[in-house]
Structure formats: structure tokens, C-alpha cells
């Protein structure tokens, strides 16, 4: 429904990368005062579309009208002149500069930036902090605040909330909605239906590079959108709920006692049993990053003990943790992927890490393992040559595939479904359950609270660096988890 | 949406360089040879081809050190020094203690320099550029001390090195007997061995390699030791080729060895490239040198031109291949 008042009106946009057709015929309209969701499965072409609209990529075909006039957006600077301001899926800040320097580089005024940072829930952010030292969630907030400070006519947000914990998501949603209510326009890319329902007016759905629908957001529209996204092959309704297993009483796979790392993780204790998926719930910066880093051998704890199958362990290097069967899927895929290498090489690294595997690679064996992992996770095989060319969701899948190929005992998953579409999310829950049923133990941090019920047996809630609650997955509705995450139900577990 | 500028043919060439680096490189080599043939009709012959190969091989071997270290984002600027030391020790010790012990000592010193490089880079985390330049300086100092206190009774170049360095069979240089297995081994290792893959992994993202359980220091230590060994062996071959022992024998190959790897498509930032391209890069540089020689420019002018060409070709290739 291209209404007359469309601020941005793109039609017939096409783009291919070599043999990969990313966009065939995509269109999108957004009017003043609207938030339009841009939806589609992993690899559907959303990010490519956003990059074309903002002048980073050049389309092979297509027309763009801005405020009714035929327009040329040939560069990011050009886009900015038209008032089109993006926040891309990957943080676009220079790691070795401070926040203030990054702003200066992008010619952004600091005062409005400060205002927005505070508004978005990070008033304490120091402008002279190095980008490198900030956690991913803060980077996303910096990215957004920087965009808002430019007073965009059209704000384009590509999976901004994927890496944010719930409290920050709420702030972001409020701010984004307020932008639209103030007469501006927003294009909002997300895989999360609850966010779409909360702030969007319409949704444009892409499938395989084609715009297949443009619908008004109203109650009950979700299944229709899923249907459009996946093309008829309607996935089973979201009912991954399962009976919760009783926890076996033998020695736990992983026993953590009074673990302390850095300043944030002060005192965490829990047991993780074989066959169990243990959720971890926490607001931003409550020590969860440190917990996962420590268990993966990437950081040394200052106090506390870790036991694996009853034997005390200290990890001086990730290789030690891996030798003890603990493998990490880190939250930030930039820390996990070899962007310039192939999918196969990315998946195979852990198989070659030890000196005794430095010799001849058994190529057949490797190919079989890699193919199985690609298959299990349904990785888009159109751009296997370089991981950087995969869509964000497919990159995320590669980080998990690596450990499937290696075989897992204890899997530490830090927000593994970040940026992954709804079909694959369900597959990942099923995969995690399967792994657990086959005897693995899984620690599962998620920023999407609904996932606790879908994938976990129990959840520990961390607040202020300590475990404040342990909740059975059956009782883990979002309200309960939220209350616990804010430290409101503290009942110091024994 | 209208396009302001279509992708330039230059950037398309850059894309090709990244995807299939060997094709345009070989094209460039053929082009250079054609230019050479036009400038000097009659120069092309079997003898010329053999000679070009002979000159290119030591360069290509030292460039292997650069390729392997550059894959991890490093570099080895001590290779010229190591090759020189290995050649000098062999030539001066052989008359005193016999050929096999002389070569053993020569290669042992190459291993030691490599180990020191590796230790500094892997354990002390010194930047490879600084570390290898530093060890090269120190090693040169030791060589001067050695030259002063060990009175050489003369210089002897082992016969088999002469055979390898200058001999020909069926018109082709004998050094191919060393180089072909060497090149096959390196190319195999970079693609099909765990060690080779880890070089790429570390260059592409060291933190990720670490999280996957790779002890990066082990790789660095092995890598720089290996690089030392390759440089040491190259020194022996070079000795047979030049037939004299000098205190600066292989030093002029330092910069060209880096250039050959860069022209061959290996990224100085790590994670991309391979030895196949480097070999062609070494051939390109050698043909360029021949061209300058045939143009009968005085030595000074020739060096200036060669330096300028290496710098500009390298800069161009970096620009083409490192754009994103
Ligand atoms: N530079 C590139 N070179 C080759 N292929 C590319 C490149 N960029 C994107 N692609 C391909 O284009 C397709 C669309 O990718 P895009 O990133 O737009 O997907 P997306 O809808 O944003 O997915 P996600 O939800 O996973 O982020 C994918 O198949 C991807 O592999
Ligand atoms: Mg995307």
C-alpha cells in the first residue's frame, strides 16, 4: 500500500553478489510517523536491503523515492543528507578509539548523544571509554544514540535489540516508538515478534529476496507473517514445551562454588548436571559475561572453585577448558569467527587445535563432520567461501556448528539464538534438547526470557554478581523471571 | 536509484585478485615476458628461462618464510641475515672441520635464531617486525665477532652445493631438485595440514583461534623456527649459486622476499593468501630485474628503479586486495 505520504518508497530493488542473489525484487514503503518492521528468515536479504537504502551497497536495479522525489543514494554520506540514518547489524565503531573520538569521526555532536545515551538507560557511559573495552550491549546503545543524535527523518535499525538484555530492550522500544510518534519514520529489522507487536504499525516481509507481503500489525497476525516468511511450509506452532526431567542426584557435571571474577562477578555457585539445560538469566552487566569467560578458560577467577565430574579444575587457557569438555559459544560472533575464511575452515578449527593434530588433515573425515554440522543447523550454503559474506544469522549458526562437529560434553551457550530466525530458533532448541538427552550438559544464557521455558530445565538468576534465585522452567514465565532479574525476589539459595 | 559511478575496472581486478589470485598474476608474468621479448628480440631462450628460474628460486624460498609468517599477520625480516650467516659459516668452517659438521653448525645457528624469534614473538609478545629486525642485528654482530676471531684458512664451497646452485640438467637448473619438493610440501601444508590451517586461523582472528583451543604461542614458536630453517637452507643454496662467502650475501633479498609474497596475494594483515601466488610473485620480480639489467642502466640507477618498482607494485597490490 504505497500511500501518498511515503517518506521513503523503494521498489524493484535487486542485488546479487557473484552467484548469490541476495535481493530479487524488494520493495518497502514507510510514511511519516510509522514504524515498519522488515522481516524475513536468515539470509532473506534484510541487511542487504538496509545497506542499499543507506548507500553502502549499490543495487543492480530498483528505484528509490525520498519524500516523493526520485533520489540517488550513492554513499552513506548521501544517505545522511537525505535524513536516512542506519544502525547496522554489526557495531560500526572503531575499537581503538574512545566513544568521543568515534563521534567526532562521524561528525556527531556530543550533547544530544549524551542525552540519548541517558535516555536509553546507560547514563554512566564515559565518553572517554575505549570502544574495545565496552561490552557488546553498550556498543549497540552507543550506535543507536549516535544515530538518534543526527535527528534522522528515517531511522533504519537492523537487529539492534538482538544483543540487548531485556531492560535495555524496553528502553529502546520506548525511544523508537517515541521517534515515530514525533512524526519521524523507522524501519525496524527484528526476529522478535513481541517487539514487532509492541511498536510496529506495519510489517514488510521478505522471502528469498522478494517482498512477499505488507501487512498491518494486529493481534493474531504472527502466524500469518511466519507463513509468509517461510513460504507455505508452516512450522509447528510454538510449543517446544516439554516435561521437565528430575535432576539426577549423582555428581554434577559442573559444580561452581563462590566464583569471583573481576568486579562484576562476585559470588556465584550452582550445579549443572549431565542431561540438563540450565538457563542463566541476568540483566545487562550482572556478571554473566565474566561467568562464561571464566568457565571457558578465557579469564582467570580471583576466587572460588570449579569442579568437573567431581574433580577440581583450574583453567589457564581455553584449551584447558576444552580438554575438560567445556566449550563456549561466545556472545559476540566477532570473537568467534574467522571472517575471511570459509565455513569449513571455521567449523574445523577445534579439530586441529592440538599439536598432535597439526599433521595431515583427514579431509574426508573432516568433510563428513563439517557437512553434518552444516546440515544439522541448516546453514545457508550459497556463500560458503568466506564467512563474512554470510548473513548475520548464518554466521551465528557457524559458531555453534563448530562444536557440534567436535562433539560436546558441556556446552556454554551465550545467547546462541541472537539474530536467528524463528524456524532455526526452534531447531536450536530442539538441538540443545537432543544434545542434553544424549548426555551433554548445557549452560544457556539468553537475553530473550521466553527461551527459558522453551529450552531449559531450570534457570539461575544472577543479579549483582550473585545467584539470587533458581527457578524451575515450568514456572519461568517472563514476569517471574523479570522480577527475579531485578533482584526483587532474592531468597539466597542454599 | 541511479548509480553515480560504476565499479571501476581497477576494483573489479582487485576482486579477482582476492578470489582467484593466480590467474591475473600469471597474466602479468606473461605480459612482462612479452614486453621483455619486444625490448630485446632474441633474448628469450631455454637458457634464459633456466637462468631466470635459477635466480628466482632462492628469492622464492625466502619469500616462503614471509608467506607463512604473513599468514598469521607477522613477518620475518631476519631471513636475509640467517641465510647469510648459514652460507658464511658453511664456507669458512668447511676447510677447518669438514663439510657435514660445517653445515650442521650453519643450520643449527639458523634454528637458534628462529627459536629466539619465536620465543620473543610467542612468549614475550614482541611485534614480529621489531623482534626479527632485532635478532638480525644481533646475529650480524655475532657474525662480525666470528669473522674476527676465527681465522679462516680459506673458503671452501662444498661440491654438491655448487652442483645444486649452478649446475644444469636437461637445460634446467639443478636447484629445481630442491625447490620442487619444497614448494609442493609448503603448498600441501598450507592447505592440508593442521598447522597450515592454524596459520590462517590465527591471522584471520587470533582471539577466535584461542577460544577454539589453539595455544597460539606453540604455533608462533614452531613457525618462526621453521622460517629460520628455511632461510638457513636457502643460504646454502645461495652459497652454491654465488660461489663466494660474503658478510652481506643474501641481505639484498630481504625486501624483495616481502614484495614477492605481497605481489603474490598474501595479505600483510594475515588470514589470506598462499605460497602458489608467492612463487609467481618471485618470478615477476626476477623478470623485472632482468629487464632493468638489459636496459643497461648503471648500478645506482638500477637499484633506485628496482626499489621504486617494488614499492609501487607492492603498494598497488595492497590497494587492490585490501580494500575491505
Ligand atoms: N558480500 C557478500 N558476498 C556474497 N554474498 C553475500 C554478501 N552479503 C550478503 N550475501 C548473501 O546475501 C544473502 C542475504 O544476506 P543478508 O545479510 O541480507 O540476510 P538477512 O536477511 O539480513 O539475514 P539475517 O537475518 O541472518 O541477518 C545471504 O545469502 C548472504 O549469504
Ligand atoms: Mg541481517
Tab-separated table of C-alpha atoms in Angstrom, chain A residues 92-110 113-114 117 122 124-135 138-143 145-146:
chain	number	residue	atom	x	y	z
A	92	UNK	CA	30.291	0.067	13.304
A	93	UNK	CA	32.644	1.710	15.776
A	94	UNK	CA	36.415	1.830	15.701
A	95	UNK	CA	37.665	-0.375	18.557
A	96	UNK	CA	40.862	1.512	19.307
A	97	UNK	CA	39.249	4.914	19.698
A	98	UNK	CA	37.214	6.302	22.539
A	99	UNK	CA	33.480	6.874	22.309
A	100	UNK	CA	34.048	10.625	21.917
A	101	UNK	CA	36.618	10.130	19.151
A	102	UNK	CA	34.235	7.880	17.284
A	103	UNK	CA	31.574	10.579	17.494
A	104	UNK	CA	33.999	13.187	16.220
A	105	UNK	CA	34.918	10.977	13.300
A	106	UNK	CA	31.271	10.674	12.351
A	107	UNK	CA	30.739	14.381	12.880
A	108	UNK	CA	28.171	13.864	15.607
A	109	UNK	CA	27.502	16.389	18.351
A	110	UNK	CA	28.227	15.099	21.822
A	113	UNK	CA	24.415	11.940	22.093
A	114	UNK	CA	24.730	12.159	25.874
A	117	UNK	CA	22.595	7.544	25.999
A	122	UNK	CA	23.265	3.940	30.198
A	124	UNK	CA	27.075	6.159	33.337
A	125	UNK	CA	28.753	5.685	29.971
A	126	UNK	CA	32.007	7.676	29.937
A	127	UNK	CA	32.725	9.438	26.629
A	128	UNK	CA	36.427	8.689	27.011
A	129	UNK	CA	35.868	4.923	27.383
A	130	UNK	CA	37.643	2.881	24.715
A	131	UNK	CA	35.225	1.127	22.383
A	132	UNK	CA	37.276	-2.058	22.743
A	133	UNK	CA	36.599	-2.164	26.472
A	134	UNK	CA	32.807	-1.896	26.180
A	135	UNK	CA	30.508	-4.919	26.162
A	138	UNK	CA	26.772	-0.948	25.341
A	139	UNK	CA	28.154	-0.720	21.818
A	140	UNK	CA	24.676	-1.205	20.426
A	141	UNK	CA	23.373	1.580	22.655
A	142	UNK	CA	26.224	3.843	21.525
A	143	UNK	CA	25.385	3.017	17.912
A	145	UNK	CA	22.412	7.068	20.436
A	146	UNK	CA	24.774	8.237	17.739
